[in-house]
Amino acid sequence: MSIINVDGIEAKSVEGGGKIKRLFGSESAKNMSLCVGIFQPGEGLVLHDHPNEEEFYYILCGRGTVTVGKQEKDVRPGDVLYVPAGMNHKIVNTGDEELRSVFILSPPTW
């Protein structure tokens, strides 16, 4: 069993603004990686894809807009979304408070 506390994980800056904390990856989990995204108002991930990885987003707090392919949807706490492998996607904090999201990727990429 592995237990960590997210507060003890270093956040890394990402293109588009914001930070990502990588909690678990291929060194500890065979089939998935787990990250937390932290975005201040106006920050977000740039449009990108994962050619071989599926991804789930779970919105913990804040509000934003998620783009998957040509669809754009507003998200809020409690929303969960699925991104198929190879699909362009991004998330942007459009609210006035911090947006936090859990990202689960399978298989683990980093």
Short mmCIF file of C-alpha atoms in Angstrom, two decimals:
data_model
loop_
_atom_site.label_atom_id
_atom_site.label_comp_id
_atom_site.label_asym_id
_atom_site.label_seq_id
_atom_site.Cartn_x
_atom_site.Cartn_y
_atom_site.Cartn_z
CA MET A 1 0.00 0.00 0.00
CA SER A 2 1.19 3.52 -0.80
CA ILE A 3 -0.20 6.58 0.97
CA ILE A 4 0.94 10.11 0.24
CA ASN A 5 -0.39 13.54 1.12
CA VAL A 6 -0.93 15.91 -1.79
CA ASP A 7 0.41 18.82 0.27
CA GLY A 8 3.84 17.17 0.32
CA ILE A 9 4.12 16.84 -3.47
CA GLU A 10 6.00 19.48 -5.47
CA ALA A 11 3.87 21.27 -8.07
CA LYS A 12 5.33 21.74 -11.54
CA SER A 13 4.40 24.68 -13.77
CA VAL A 14 2.69 23.84 -17.07
CA GLU A 15 2.35 25.64 -20.39
CA GLY A 16 -0.78 27.81 -20.30
CA GLY A 17 -0.38 28.58 -16.62
CA GLY A 18 -1.15 26.60 -13.54
CA LYS A 19 0.58 23.72 -11.86
CA ILE A 20 0.35 19.93 -11.84
CA LYS A 21 1.15 17.67 -8.91
CA ARG A 22 1.96 14.12 -10.02
CA LEU A 23 0.83 11.86 -7.20
CA PHE A 24 1.27 8.35 -8.61
CA GLY A 25 2.67 7.14 -11.91
CA SER A 26 4.31 4.20 -13.61
CA GLU A 27 6.82 3.72 -10.78
CA SER A 28 4.02 2.68 -8.43
CA ALA A 29 0.93 1.87 -10.53
CA LYS A 30 0.97 -0.45 -13.52
CA ASN A 31 -2.14 0.80 -15.31
CA MET A 32 -2.74 4.45 -14.38
CA SER A 33 -1.29 7.72 -13.18
CA LEU A 34 -2.91 10.21 -10.83
CA CYS A 35 -2.33 13.97 -10.85
CA VAL A 36 -3.90 17.12 -9.44
CA GLY A 37 -4.14 20.28 -11.55
CA ILE A 38 -4.18 23.66 -9.80
CA PHE A 39 -5.25 26.65 -11.88
CA GLN A 40 -5.77 30.25 -10.83
CA PRO A 41 -8.33 32.39 -12.71
CA GLY A 42 -7.37 32.64 -16.39
CA GLU A 43 -4.88 29.75 -16.20
CA GLY A 44 -5.28 26.35 -17.82
CA LEU A 45 -3.75 23.66 -19.95
CA VAL A 46 -3.07 24.37 -23.61
CA LEU A 47 -4.77 22.20 -26.23
CA HIS A 48 -2.96 18.85 -26.22
CA ASP A 49 -3.53 15.13 -26.62
CA HIS A 50 -2.29 11.82 -25.28
CA PRO A 51 -2.00 9.49 -28.29
CA ASN A 52 -2.22 6.27 -26.28
CA GLU A 53 -3.80 7.30 -22.98
CA GLU A 54 -7.40 7.73 -21.88
CA GLU A 55 -8.02 10.39 -19.26
CA PHE A 56 -10.62 11.27 -16.65
CA TYR A 57 -11.02 14.71 -15.08
CA TYR A 58 -12.78 15.11 -11.72
CA ILE A 59 -13.41 18.74 -10.75
CA LEU A 60 -12.78 19.31 -7.05
CA CYS A 61 -13.33 23.07 -6.77
CA GLY A 62 -13.70 26.15 -8.93
CA ARG A 63 -15.28 26.59 -12.35
CA GLY A 64 -13.91 26.35 -15.82
CA THR A 65 -14.34 25.38 -19.43
CA VAL A 66 -13.17 22.09 -20.88
CA THR A 67 -12.67 21.53 -24.59
CA VAL A 68 -12.59 17.96 -25.93
CA GLY A 69 -12.31 17.74 -29.69
CA LYS A 70 -14.76 20.35 -31.03
CA GLN A 71 -17.00 20.31 -27.94
CA GLU A 72 -16.72 22.91 -25.20
CA LYS A 73 -18.50 22.56 -21.85
CA ASP A 74 -18.55 24.47 -18.58
CA VAL A 75 -17.49 22.44 -15.54
CA ARG A 76 -18.00 22.86 -11.81
CA PRO A 77 -17.24 20.91 -8.62
CA GLY A 78 -18.44 17.31 -8.82
CA ASP A 79 -18.25 17.08 -12.62
CA VAL A 80 -16.39 14.12 -14.12
CA LEU A 81 -15.44 13.86 -17.78
CA TYR A 82 -13.79 11.32 -20.01
CA VAL A 83 -11.24 12.11 -22.73
CA PRO A 84 -10.60 9.30 -25.26
CA ALA A 85 -7.03 8.50 -26.28
CA GLY A 86 -5.73 10.75 -29.05
CA MET A 87 -8.42 13.43 -28.58
CA ASN A 88 -7.32 17.08 -28.34
CA HIS A 89 -8.40 18.64 -25.06
CA LYS A 90 -7.77 21.48 -22.61
CA ILE A 91 -9.12 23.00 -19.41
CA VAL A 92 -9.23 26.71 -18.49
CA ASN A 93 -10.25 28.33 -15.21
CA THR A 94 -12.99 30.80 -16.18
CA GLY A 95 -14.07 31.49 -12.61
CA ASP A 96 -12.86 33.91 -9.97
CA GLU A 97 -11.34 31.34 -7.59
CA GLU A 98 -8.83 28.49 -7.81
CA LEU A 99 -9.83 25.50 -9.94
CA ARG A 100 -8.57 22.07 -8.85
CA SER A 101 -9.01 18.91 -10.85
CA VAL A 102 -7.91 15.32 -10.42
CA PHE A 103 -6.54 13.75 -13.62
CA ILE A 104 -6.37 9.98 -14.06
CA LEU A 105 -4.52 8.67 -17.12
CA SER A 106 -4.35 5.08 -18.31
CA PRO A 107 -1.88 3.70 -19.07
CA PRO A 108 0.48 5.85 -16.99
CA THR A 109 2.62 8.18 -19.05
CA TRP A 110 4.56 10.07 -16.40
#
